[in-house]
Short mmCIF file of the C-alpha atoms (twelve columns), coordinates in Angstrom:
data_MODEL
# 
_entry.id   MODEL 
# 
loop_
_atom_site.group_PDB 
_atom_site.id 
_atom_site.type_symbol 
_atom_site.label_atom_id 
_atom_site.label_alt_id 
_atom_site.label_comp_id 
_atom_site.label_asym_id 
_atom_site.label_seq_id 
_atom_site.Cartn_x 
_atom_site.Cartn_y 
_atom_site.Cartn_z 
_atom_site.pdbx_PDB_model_num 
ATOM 1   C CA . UNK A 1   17.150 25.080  -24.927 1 
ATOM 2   C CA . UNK A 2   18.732 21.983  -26.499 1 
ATOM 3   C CA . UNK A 3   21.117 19.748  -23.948 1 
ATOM 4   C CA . UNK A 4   22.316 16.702  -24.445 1 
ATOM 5   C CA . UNK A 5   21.873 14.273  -21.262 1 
ATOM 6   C CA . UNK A 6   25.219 13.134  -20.753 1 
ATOM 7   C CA . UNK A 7   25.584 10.298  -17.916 1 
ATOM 8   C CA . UNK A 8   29.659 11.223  -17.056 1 
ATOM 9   C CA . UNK A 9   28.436 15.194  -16.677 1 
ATOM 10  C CA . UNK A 10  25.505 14.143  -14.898 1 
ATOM 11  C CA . UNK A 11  25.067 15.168  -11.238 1 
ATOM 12  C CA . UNK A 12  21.355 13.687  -10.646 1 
ATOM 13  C CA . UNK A 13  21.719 10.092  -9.469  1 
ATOM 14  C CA . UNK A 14  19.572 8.855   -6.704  1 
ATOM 15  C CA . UNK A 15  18.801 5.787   -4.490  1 
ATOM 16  C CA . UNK A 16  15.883 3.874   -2.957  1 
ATOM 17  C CA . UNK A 17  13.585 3.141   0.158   1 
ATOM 18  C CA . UNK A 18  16.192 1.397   2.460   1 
ATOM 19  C CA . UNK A 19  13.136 -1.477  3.426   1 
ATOM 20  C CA . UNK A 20  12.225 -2.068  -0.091  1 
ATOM 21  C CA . UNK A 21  15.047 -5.260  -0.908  1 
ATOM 22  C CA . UNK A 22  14.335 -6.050  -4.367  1 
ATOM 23  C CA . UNK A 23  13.631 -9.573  -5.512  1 
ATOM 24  C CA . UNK A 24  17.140 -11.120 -7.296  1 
ATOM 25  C CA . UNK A 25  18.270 -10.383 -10.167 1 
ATOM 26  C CA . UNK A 26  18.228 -12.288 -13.506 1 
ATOM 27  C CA . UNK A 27  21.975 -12.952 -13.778 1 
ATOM 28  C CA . UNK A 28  23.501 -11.947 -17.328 1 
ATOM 29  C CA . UNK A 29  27.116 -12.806 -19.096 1 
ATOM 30  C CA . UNK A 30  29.613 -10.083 -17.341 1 
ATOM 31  C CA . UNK A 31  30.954 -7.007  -19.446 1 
ATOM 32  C CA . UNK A 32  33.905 -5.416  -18.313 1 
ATOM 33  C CA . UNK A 33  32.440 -1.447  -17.298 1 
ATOM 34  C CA . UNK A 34  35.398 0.088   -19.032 1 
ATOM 35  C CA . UNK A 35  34.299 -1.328  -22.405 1 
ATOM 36  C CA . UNK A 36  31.933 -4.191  -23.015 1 
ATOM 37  C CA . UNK A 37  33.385 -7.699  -23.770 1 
ATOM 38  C CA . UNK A 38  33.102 -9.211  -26.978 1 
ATOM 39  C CA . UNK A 39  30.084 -11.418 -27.853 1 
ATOM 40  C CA . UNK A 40  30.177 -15.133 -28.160 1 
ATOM 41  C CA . UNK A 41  27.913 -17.292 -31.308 1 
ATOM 42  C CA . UNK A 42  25.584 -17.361 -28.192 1 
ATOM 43  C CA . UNK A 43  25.160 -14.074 -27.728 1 
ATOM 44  C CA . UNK A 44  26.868 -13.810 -24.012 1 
ATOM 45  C CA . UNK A 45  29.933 -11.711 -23.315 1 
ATOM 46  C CA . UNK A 46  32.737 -13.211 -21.818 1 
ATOM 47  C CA . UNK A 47  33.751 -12.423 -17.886 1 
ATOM 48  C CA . UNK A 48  37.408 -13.425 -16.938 1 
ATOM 49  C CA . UNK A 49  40.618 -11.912 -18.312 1 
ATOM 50  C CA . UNK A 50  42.895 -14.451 -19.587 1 
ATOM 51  C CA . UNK A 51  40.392 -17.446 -18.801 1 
ATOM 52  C CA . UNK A 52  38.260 -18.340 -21.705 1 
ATOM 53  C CA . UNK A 53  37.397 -21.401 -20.825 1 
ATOM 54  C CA . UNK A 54  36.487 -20.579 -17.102 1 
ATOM 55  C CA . UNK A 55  34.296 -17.681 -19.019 1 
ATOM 56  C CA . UNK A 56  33.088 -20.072 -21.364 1 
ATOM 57  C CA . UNK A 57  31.984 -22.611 -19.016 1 
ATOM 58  C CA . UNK A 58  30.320 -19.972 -16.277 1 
ATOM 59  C CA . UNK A 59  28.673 -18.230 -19.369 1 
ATOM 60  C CA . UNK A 60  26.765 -21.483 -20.219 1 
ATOM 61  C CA . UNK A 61  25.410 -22.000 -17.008 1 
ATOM 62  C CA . UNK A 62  24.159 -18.364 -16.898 1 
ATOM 63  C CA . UNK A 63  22.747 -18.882 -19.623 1 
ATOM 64  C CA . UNK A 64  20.773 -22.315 -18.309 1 
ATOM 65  C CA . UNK A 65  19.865 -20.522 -15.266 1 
ATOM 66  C CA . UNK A 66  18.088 -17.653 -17.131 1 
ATOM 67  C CA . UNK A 67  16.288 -20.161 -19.695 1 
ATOM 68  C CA . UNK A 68  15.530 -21.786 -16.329 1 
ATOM 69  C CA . UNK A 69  16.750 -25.047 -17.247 1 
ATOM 70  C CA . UNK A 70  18.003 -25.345 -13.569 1 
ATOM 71  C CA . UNK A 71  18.891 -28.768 -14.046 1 
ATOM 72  C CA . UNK A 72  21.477 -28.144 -16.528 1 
ATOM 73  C CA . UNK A 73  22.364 -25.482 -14.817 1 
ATOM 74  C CA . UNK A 74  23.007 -26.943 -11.450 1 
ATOM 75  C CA . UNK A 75  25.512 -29.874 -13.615 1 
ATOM 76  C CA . UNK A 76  27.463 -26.787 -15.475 1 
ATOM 77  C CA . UNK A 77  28.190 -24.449 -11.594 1 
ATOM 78  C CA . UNK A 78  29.059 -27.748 -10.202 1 
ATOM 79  C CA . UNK A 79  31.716 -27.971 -12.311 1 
ATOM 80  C CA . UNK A 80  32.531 -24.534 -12.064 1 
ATOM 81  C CA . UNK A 81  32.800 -25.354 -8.200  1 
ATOM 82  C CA . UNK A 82  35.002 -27.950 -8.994  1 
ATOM 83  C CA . UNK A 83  37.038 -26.166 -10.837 1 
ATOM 84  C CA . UNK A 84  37.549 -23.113 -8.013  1 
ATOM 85  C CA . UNK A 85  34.987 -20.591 -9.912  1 
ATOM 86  C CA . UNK A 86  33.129 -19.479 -7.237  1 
ATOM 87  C CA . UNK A 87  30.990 -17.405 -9.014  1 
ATOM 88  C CA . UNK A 88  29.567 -20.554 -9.196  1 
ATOM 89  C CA . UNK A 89  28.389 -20.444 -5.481  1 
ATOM 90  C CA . UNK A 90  26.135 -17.338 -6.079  1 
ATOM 91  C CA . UNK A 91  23.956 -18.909 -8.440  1 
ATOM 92  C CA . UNK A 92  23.934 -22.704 -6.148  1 
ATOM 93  C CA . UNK A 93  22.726 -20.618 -3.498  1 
ATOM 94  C CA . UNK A 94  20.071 -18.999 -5.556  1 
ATOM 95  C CA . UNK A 95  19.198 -22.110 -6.764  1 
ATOM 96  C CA . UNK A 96  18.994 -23.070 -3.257  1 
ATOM 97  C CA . UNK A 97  17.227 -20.054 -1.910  1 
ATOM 98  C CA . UNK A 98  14.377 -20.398 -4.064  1 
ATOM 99  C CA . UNK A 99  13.850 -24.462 -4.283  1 
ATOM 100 C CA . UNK A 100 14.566 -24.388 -8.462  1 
ATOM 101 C CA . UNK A 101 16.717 -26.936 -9.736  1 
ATOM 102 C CA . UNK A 102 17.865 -27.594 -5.616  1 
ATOM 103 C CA . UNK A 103 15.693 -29.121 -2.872  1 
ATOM 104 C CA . UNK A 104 14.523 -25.246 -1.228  1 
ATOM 105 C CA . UNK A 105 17.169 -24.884 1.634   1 
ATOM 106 C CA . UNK A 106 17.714 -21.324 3.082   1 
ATOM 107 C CA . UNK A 107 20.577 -22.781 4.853   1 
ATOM 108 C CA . UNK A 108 22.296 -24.469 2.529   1 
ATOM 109 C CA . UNK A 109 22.009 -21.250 0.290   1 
ATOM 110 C CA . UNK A 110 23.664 -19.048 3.341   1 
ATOM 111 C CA . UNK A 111 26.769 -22.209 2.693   1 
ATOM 112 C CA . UNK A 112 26.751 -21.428 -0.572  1 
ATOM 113 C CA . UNK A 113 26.908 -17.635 -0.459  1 
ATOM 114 C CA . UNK A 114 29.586 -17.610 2.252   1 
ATOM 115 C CA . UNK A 115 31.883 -19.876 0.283   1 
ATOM 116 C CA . UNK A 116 31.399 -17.774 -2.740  1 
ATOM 117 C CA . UNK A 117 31.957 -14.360 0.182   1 
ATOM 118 C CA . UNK A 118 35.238 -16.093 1.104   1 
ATOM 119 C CA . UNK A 119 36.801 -16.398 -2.529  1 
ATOM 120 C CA . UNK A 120 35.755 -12.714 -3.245  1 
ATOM 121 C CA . UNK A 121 32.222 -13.748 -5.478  1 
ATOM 122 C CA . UNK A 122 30.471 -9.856  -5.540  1 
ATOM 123 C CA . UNK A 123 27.279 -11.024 -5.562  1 
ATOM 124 C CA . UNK A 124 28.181 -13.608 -3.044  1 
ATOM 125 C CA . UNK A 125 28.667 -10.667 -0.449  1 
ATOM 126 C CA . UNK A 126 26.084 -8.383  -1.466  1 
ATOM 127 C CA . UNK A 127 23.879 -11.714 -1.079  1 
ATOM 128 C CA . UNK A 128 24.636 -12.006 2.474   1 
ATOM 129 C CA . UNK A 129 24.508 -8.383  3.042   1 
ATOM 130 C CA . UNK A 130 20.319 -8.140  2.265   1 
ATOM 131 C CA . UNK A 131 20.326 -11.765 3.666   1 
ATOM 132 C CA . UNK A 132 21.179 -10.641 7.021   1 
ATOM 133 C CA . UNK A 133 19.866 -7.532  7.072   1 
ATOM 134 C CA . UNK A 134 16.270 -8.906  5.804   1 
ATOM 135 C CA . UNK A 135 16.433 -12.230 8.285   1 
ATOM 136 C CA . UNK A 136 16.163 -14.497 5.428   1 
ATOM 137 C CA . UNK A 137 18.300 -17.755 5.935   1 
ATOM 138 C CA . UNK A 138 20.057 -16.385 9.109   1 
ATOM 139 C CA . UNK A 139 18.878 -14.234 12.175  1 
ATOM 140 C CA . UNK A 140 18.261 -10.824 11.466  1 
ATOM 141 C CA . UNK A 141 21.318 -8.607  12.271  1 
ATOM 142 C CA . UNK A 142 21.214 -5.046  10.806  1 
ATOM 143 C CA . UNK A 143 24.573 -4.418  11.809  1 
ATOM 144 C CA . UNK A 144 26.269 -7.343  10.116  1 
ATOM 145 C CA . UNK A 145 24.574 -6.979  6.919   1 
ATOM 146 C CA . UNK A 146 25.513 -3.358  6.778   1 
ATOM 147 C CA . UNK A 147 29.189 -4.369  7.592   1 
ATOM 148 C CA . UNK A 148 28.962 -6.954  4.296   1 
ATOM 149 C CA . UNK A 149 28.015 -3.960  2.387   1 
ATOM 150 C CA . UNK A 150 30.403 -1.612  3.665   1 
ATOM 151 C CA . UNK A 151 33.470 -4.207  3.174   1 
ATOM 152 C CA . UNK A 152 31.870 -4.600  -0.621  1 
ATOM 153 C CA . UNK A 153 32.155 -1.210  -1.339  1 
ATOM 154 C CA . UNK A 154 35.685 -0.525  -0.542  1 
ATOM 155 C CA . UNK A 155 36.562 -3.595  -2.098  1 
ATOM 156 C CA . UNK A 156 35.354 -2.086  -5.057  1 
ATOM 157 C CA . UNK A 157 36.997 1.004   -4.219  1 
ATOM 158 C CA . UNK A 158 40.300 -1.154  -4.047  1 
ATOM 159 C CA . UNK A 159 39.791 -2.565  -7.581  1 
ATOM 160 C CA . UNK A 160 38.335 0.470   -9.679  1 
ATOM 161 C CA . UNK A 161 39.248 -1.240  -12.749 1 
ATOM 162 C CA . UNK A 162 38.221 -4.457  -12.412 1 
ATOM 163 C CA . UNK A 163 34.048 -3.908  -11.894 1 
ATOM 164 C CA . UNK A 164 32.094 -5.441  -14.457 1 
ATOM 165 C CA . UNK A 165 29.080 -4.273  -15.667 1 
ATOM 166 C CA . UNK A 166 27.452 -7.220  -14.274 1 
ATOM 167 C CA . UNK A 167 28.800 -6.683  -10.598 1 
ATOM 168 C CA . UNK A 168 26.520 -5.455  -7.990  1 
ATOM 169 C CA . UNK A 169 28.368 -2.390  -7.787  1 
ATOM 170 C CA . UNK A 170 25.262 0.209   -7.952  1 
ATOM 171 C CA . UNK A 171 23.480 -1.733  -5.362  1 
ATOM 172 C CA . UNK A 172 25.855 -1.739  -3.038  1 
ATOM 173 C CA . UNK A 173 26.438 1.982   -3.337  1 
ATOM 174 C CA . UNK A 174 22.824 2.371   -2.986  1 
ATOM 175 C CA . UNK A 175 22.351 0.842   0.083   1 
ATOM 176 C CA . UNK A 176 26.002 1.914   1.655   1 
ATOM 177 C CA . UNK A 177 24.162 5.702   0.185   1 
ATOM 178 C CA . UNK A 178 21.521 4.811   2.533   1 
ATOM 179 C CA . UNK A 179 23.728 4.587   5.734   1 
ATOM 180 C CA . UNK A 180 24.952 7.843   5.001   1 
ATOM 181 C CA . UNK A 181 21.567 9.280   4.799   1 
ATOM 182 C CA . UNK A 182 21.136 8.117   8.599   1 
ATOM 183 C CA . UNK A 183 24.730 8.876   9.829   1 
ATOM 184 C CA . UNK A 184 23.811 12.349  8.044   1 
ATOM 185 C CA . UNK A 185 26.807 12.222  5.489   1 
ATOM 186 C CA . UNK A 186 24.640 14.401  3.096   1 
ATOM 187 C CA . UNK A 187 27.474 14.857  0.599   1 
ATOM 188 C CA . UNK A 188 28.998 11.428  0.488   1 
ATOM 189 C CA . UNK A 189 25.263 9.745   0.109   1 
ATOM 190 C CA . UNK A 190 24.756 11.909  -2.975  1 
ATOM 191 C CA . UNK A 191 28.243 11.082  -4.413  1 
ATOM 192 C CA . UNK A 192 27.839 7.479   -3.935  1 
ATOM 193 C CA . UNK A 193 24.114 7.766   -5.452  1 
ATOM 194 C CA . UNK A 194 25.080 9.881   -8.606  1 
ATOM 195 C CA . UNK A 195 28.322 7.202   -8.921  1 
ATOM 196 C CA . UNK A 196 25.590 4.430   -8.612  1 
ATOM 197 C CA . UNK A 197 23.448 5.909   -11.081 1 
ATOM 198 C CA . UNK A 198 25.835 6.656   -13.720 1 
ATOM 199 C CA . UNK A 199 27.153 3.048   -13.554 1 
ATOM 200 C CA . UNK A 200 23.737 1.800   -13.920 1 
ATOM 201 C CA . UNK A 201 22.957 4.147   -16.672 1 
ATOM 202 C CA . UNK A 202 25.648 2.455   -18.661 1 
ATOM 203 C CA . UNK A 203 24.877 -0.625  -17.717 1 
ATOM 204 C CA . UNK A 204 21.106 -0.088  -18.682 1 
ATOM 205 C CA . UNK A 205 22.026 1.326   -21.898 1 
ATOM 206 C CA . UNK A 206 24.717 -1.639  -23.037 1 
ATOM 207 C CA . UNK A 207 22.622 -4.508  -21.987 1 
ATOM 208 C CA . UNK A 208 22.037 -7.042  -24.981 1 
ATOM 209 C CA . UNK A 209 18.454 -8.726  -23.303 1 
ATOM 210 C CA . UNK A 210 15.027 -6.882  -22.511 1 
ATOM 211 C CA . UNK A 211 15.266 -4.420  -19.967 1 
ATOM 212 C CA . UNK A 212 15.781 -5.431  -16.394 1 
ATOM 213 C CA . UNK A 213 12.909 -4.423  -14.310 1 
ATOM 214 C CA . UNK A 214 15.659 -4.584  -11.324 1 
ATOM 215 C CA . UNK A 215 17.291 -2.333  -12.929 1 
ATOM 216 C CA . UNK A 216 14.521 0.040   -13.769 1 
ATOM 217 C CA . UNK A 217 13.448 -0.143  -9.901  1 
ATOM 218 C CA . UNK A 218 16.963 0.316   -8.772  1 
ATOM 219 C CA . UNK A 219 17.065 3.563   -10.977 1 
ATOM 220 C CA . UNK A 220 13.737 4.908   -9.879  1 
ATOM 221 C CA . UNK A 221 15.008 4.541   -5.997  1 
ATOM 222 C CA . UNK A 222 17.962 6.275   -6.820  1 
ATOM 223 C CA . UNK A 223 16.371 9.460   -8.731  1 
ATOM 224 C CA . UNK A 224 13.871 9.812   -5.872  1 
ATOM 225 C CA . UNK A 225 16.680 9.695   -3.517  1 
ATOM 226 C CA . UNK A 226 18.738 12.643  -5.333  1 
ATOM 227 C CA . UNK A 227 15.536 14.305  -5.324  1 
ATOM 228 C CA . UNK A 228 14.720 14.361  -1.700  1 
ATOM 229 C CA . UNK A 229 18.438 16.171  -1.697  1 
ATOM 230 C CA . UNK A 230 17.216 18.352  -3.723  1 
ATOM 231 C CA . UNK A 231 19.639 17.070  -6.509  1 
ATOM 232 C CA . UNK A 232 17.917 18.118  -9.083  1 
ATOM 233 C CA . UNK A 233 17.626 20.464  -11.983 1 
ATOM 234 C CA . UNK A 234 14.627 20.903  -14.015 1 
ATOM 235 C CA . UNK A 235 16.553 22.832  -16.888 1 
ATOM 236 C CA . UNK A 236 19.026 19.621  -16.831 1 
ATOM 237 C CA . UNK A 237 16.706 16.165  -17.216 1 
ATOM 238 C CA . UNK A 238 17.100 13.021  -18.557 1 
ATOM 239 C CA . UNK A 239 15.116 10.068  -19.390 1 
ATOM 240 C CA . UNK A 240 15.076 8.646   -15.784 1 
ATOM 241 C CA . UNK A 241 14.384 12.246  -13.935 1 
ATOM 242 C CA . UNK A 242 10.754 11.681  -15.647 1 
ATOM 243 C CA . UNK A 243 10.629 8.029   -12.766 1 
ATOM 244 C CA . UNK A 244 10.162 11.012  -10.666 1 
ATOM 245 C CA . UNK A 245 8.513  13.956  -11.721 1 
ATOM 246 C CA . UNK A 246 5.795  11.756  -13.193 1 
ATOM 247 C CA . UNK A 247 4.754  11.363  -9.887  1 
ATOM 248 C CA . UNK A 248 4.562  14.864  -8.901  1 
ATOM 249 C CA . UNK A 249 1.941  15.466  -11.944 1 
ATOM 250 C CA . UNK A 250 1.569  16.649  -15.417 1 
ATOM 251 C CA . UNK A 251 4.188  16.296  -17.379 1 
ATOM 252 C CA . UNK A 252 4.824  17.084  -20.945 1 
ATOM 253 C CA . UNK A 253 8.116  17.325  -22.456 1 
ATOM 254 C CA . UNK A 254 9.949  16.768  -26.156 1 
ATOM 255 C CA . UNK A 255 13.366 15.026  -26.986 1 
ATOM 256 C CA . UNK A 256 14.700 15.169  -30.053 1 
ATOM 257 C CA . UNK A 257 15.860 11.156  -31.317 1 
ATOM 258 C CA . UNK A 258 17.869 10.962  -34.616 1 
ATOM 259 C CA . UNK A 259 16.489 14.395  -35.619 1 
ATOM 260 C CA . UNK A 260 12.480 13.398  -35.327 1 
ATOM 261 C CA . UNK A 261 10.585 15.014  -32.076 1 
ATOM 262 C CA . UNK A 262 9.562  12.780  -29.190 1 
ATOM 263 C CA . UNK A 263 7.046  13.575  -27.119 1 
ATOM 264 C CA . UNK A 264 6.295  12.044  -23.849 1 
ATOM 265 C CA . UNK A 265 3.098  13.252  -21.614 1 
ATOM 266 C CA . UNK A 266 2.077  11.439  -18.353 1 
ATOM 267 C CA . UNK A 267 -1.312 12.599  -16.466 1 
ATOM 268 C CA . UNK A 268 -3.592 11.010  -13.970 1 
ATOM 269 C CA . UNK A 269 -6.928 8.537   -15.617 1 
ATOM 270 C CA . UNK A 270 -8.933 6.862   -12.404 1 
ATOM 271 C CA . UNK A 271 -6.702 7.651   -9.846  1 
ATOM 272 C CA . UNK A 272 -3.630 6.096   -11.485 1 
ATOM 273 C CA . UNK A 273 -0.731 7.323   -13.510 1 
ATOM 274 C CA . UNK A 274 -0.674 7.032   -17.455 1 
ATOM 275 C CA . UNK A 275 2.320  7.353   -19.644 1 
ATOM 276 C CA . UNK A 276 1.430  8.668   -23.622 1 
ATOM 277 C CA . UNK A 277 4.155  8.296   -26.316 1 
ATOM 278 C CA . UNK A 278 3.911  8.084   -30.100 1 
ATOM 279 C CA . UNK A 279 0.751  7.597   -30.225 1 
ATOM 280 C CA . UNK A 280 1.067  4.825   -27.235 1 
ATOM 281 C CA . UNK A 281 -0.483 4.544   -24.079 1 
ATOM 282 C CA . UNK A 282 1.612  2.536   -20.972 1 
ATOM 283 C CA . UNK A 283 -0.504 1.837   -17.812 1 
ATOM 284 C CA . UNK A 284 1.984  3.066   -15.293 1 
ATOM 285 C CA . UNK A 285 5.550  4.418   -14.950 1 
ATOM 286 C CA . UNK A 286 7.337  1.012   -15.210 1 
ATOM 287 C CA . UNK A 287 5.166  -0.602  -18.131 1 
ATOM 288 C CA . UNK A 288 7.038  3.268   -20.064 1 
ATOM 289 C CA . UNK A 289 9.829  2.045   -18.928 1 
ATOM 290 C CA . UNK A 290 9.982  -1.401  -19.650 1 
ATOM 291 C CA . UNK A 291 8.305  -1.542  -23.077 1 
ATOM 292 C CA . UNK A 292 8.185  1.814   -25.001 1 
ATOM 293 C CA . UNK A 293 10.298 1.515   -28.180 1 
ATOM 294 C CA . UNK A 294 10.955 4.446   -30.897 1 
ATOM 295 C CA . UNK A 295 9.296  3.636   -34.200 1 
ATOM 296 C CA . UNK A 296 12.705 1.472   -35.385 1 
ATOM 297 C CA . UNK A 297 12.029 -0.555  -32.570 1 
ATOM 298 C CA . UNK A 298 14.539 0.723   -30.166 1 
ATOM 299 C CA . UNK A 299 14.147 0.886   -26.195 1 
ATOM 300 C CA . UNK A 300 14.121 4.023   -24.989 1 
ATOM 301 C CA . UNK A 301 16.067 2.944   -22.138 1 
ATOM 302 C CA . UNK A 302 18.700 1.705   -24.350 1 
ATOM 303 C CA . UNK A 303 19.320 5.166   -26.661 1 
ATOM 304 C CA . UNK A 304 18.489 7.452   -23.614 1 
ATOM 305 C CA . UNK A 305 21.916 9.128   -23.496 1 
ATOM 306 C CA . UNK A 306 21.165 9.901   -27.664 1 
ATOM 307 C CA . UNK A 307 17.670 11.905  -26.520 1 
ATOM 308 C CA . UNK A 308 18.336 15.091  -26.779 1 
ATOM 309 C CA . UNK A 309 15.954 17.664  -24.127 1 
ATOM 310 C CA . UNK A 310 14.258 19.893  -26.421 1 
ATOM 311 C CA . UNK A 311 11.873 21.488  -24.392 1 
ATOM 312 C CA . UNK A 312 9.686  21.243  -21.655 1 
ATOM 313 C CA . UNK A 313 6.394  21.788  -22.067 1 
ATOM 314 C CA . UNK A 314 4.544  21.386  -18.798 1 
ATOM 315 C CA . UNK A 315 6.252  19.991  -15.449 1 
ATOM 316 C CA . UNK A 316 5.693  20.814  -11.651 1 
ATOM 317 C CA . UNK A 317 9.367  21.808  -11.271 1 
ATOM 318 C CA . UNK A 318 9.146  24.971  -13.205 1 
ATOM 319 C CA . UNK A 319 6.841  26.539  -10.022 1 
ATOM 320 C CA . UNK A 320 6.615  26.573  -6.691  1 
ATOM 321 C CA . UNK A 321 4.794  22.810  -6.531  1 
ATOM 322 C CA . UNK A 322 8.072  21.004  -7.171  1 
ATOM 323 C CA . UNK A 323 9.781  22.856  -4.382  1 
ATOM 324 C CA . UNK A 324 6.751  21.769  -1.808  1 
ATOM 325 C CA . UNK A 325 6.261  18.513  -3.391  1 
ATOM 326 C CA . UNK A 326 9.722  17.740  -2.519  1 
ATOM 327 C CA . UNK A 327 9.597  19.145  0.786   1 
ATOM 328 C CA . UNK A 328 6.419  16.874  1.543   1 
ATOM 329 C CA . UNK A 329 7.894  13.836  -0.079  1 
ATOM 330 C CA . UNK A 330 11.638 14.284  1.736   1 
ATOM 331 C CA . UNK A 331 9.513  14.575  5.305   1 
ATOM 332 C CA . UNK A 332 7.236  12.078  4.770   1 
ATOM 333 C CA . UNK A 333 10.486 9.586   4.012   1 
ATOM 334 C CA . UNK A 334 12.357 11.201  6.960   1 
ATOM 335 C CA . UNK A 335 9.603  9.783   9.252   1 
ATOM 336 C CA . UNK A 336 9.514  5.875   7.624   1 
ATOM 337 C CA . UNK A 337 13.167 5.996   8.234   1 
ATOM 338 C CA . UNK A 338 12.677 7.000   11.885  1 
ATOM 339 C CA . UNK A 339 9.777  4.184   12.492  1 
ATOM 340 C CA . UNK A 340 12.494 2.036   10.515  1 
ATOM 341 C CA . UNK A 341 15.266 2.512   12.744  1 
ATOM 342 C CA . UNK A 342 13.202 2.232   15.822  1 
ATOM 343 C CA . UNK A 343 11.382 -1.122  14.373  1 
ATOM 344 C CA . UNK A 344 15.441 -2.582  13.887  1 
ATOM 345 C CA . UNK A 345 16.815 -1.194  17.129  1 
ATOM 346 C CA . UNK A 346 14.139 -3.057  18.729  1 
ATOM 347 C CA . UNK A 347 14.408 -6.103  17.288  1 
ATOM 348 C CA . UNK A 348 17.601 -6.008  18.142  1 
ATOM 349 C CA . UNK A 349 16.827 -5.261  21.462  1 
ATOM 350 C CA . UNK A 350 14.381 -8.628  22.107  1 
ATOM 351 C CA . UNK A 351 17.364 -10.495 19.765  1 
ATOM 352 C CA . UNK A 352 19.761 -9.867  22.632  1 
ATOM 353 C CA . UNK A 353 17.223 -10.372 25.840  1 
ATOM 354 C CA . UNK A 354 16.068 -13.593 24.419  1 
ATOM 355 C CA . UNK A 355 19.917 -14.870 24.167  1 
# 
């Protein structure tokens, strides 16, 4: 049996626990999704069509921000600002948010966000989306948050071509996935999931820094969500389905990498999960991910769509344990997403009565 794991075939994508909002990201250069942009001396890829300056000067404060030399980067977005990039408000607002390089103002970050929402800023709007639906910086409100989301999503929809690699564009899909899950839209939840993984796959695979661990989380939610829809085919893995079944238990299987065997086992030492590759031994599922490199160096996460599945050795799914695993798993989630709902609708509830 010798597939290739190919991310446009690939029907497997899944999403995350709808309470878990993951800390922000750590901004990078855009690339265009269709193809990535060229890189600068610098080593950043250029964002706007047509606007090489406005890409040159928001690329330099991106990179300040990530070297956390907030300072600098504060003088570079307030140019930006001045200049009507507001892209430039995401990152002020972030700055904001978390007190670095800006006195620590949740409100001011909301100003920021919302001028960035207004003038069409992605991340601006997905900002405001987990802002309100978490209660940090404004009032809770479930409903608005949701609606932030929702509007994100079809504006994507509206401008197919235009999403950059960079663009929140999985995430939103993940958590508009989610909504479907509860309105019990079975079929478009898993479309939007498998669309959000396959866009993060690429975007995983053509990223020039160290692996994202945002990423890496956002990609574990999303197989286990697939899974619990029983989305899933044992005879048809890739690199990420093994987020998952490492979890169900022993798992040993082989990929082929530029004609030399891989082999990756995981098992259970003192109650905890251990991954084993080349020789290698990774405390955990995300340590694999984030750090195990082929012997030229290479990420795995960055080459996953050249591993080839050459067999599998040992995994739960090839029995009846996957299939009641899964069962176990999908009604153990069902009833955190009922104490969920009922823990929003009454807050609310008291919301409203104390107005």
């Amino acid at each position: 049996m010798v597939k290739k794991t190919d991310a446009d075939s690939k029907g497997s994508g899944k999403p995350a626990e709808e309470g878990q909002e993951k800390k922000p990201r750590r901004r990078k250069p855009a690339q265009s999704s269709a193809s990535a942009a060229p890189e600068n001396d610098a080593g950043s890829c250029l964002i706007s069509e047509g606007k090489p300056n406005e890409a040159q000067l928001i690329n330099e404060g991106i990179g300040a921000f990530n070297s956390q030399d907030y300072a600098k980067a504060r003088q570079i977005f307030q140019r930006a600002y001045e200049e009507h990039d507001y892209r430039s408000c995401y990152y002020m607002g972030m700055m904001a948010l978390s007190g670095s390089g800006l006195p620590k103002d949740e409100k001011q970050a909301v100003t920021y966000f919302e001028e960035g929402a207004k003038n069409s800023c992605p991340w601006s709007r997905y900002q405001l989306g987990v802002m309100y639906r978490t209660g940090t910086g404004v009032p809770r409100n479930l409903s608005r948050g949701n609606k932030y989301l929702k509007d994100l999503a079809q504006y994507f929809a509206d401008n197919e071509g235009k999403i950059l690699l960079s663009d929140p564009y999985p995430e939103t899909l993940y958590f508009v996935g989610q909504m479907g899950v509860r309105s019990k839209e079975l079929d478009k939840a898993a479309d939007l999931f498998t669309r959000a993984r396959v866009f993060l796959s690429q975007r995983i695979a053509e990223d020039y820094a160290a692996p994202d661990e945002n990423d890496l989380l956002l990609m574990d939610n999303l197989v286990a969500a697939l899974f619990r829809q029983g989305e899933f085919d044992v005879f048809d893995i890739d690199l990420f389905d093994l987020m998952f079944l490492f979890r169900a238990g022993f798992v040993e299987v082989s990929f082929v990498y530029k004609g030399r065997l891989q082999k990756v086992t995981s098992s259970i030492v003192d109650d905890c999960i251990v991954v084993d590759f080349n020789g290698e031994r990774y405390p955990g599922i995300m340590e694999f991910f984030l750090n195990a490199c082929f012997p030229d160096g290479m990420p795995l996460v960055r080459v996953w769509e050249q591993m080839y599945l050459f067999e599998v050795l040992s995994i739960p799914a090839l029995d009846k344990d996957l299939e009641a695993h899964r069962q176990r798993y999908a009604k153990e989630h069902e009833q955190e997403e009922r104490d969920y709902e009922e823990e929003c609708d009454l807050f609310i509830k008291r919301t409203q009565e104390a107005e």
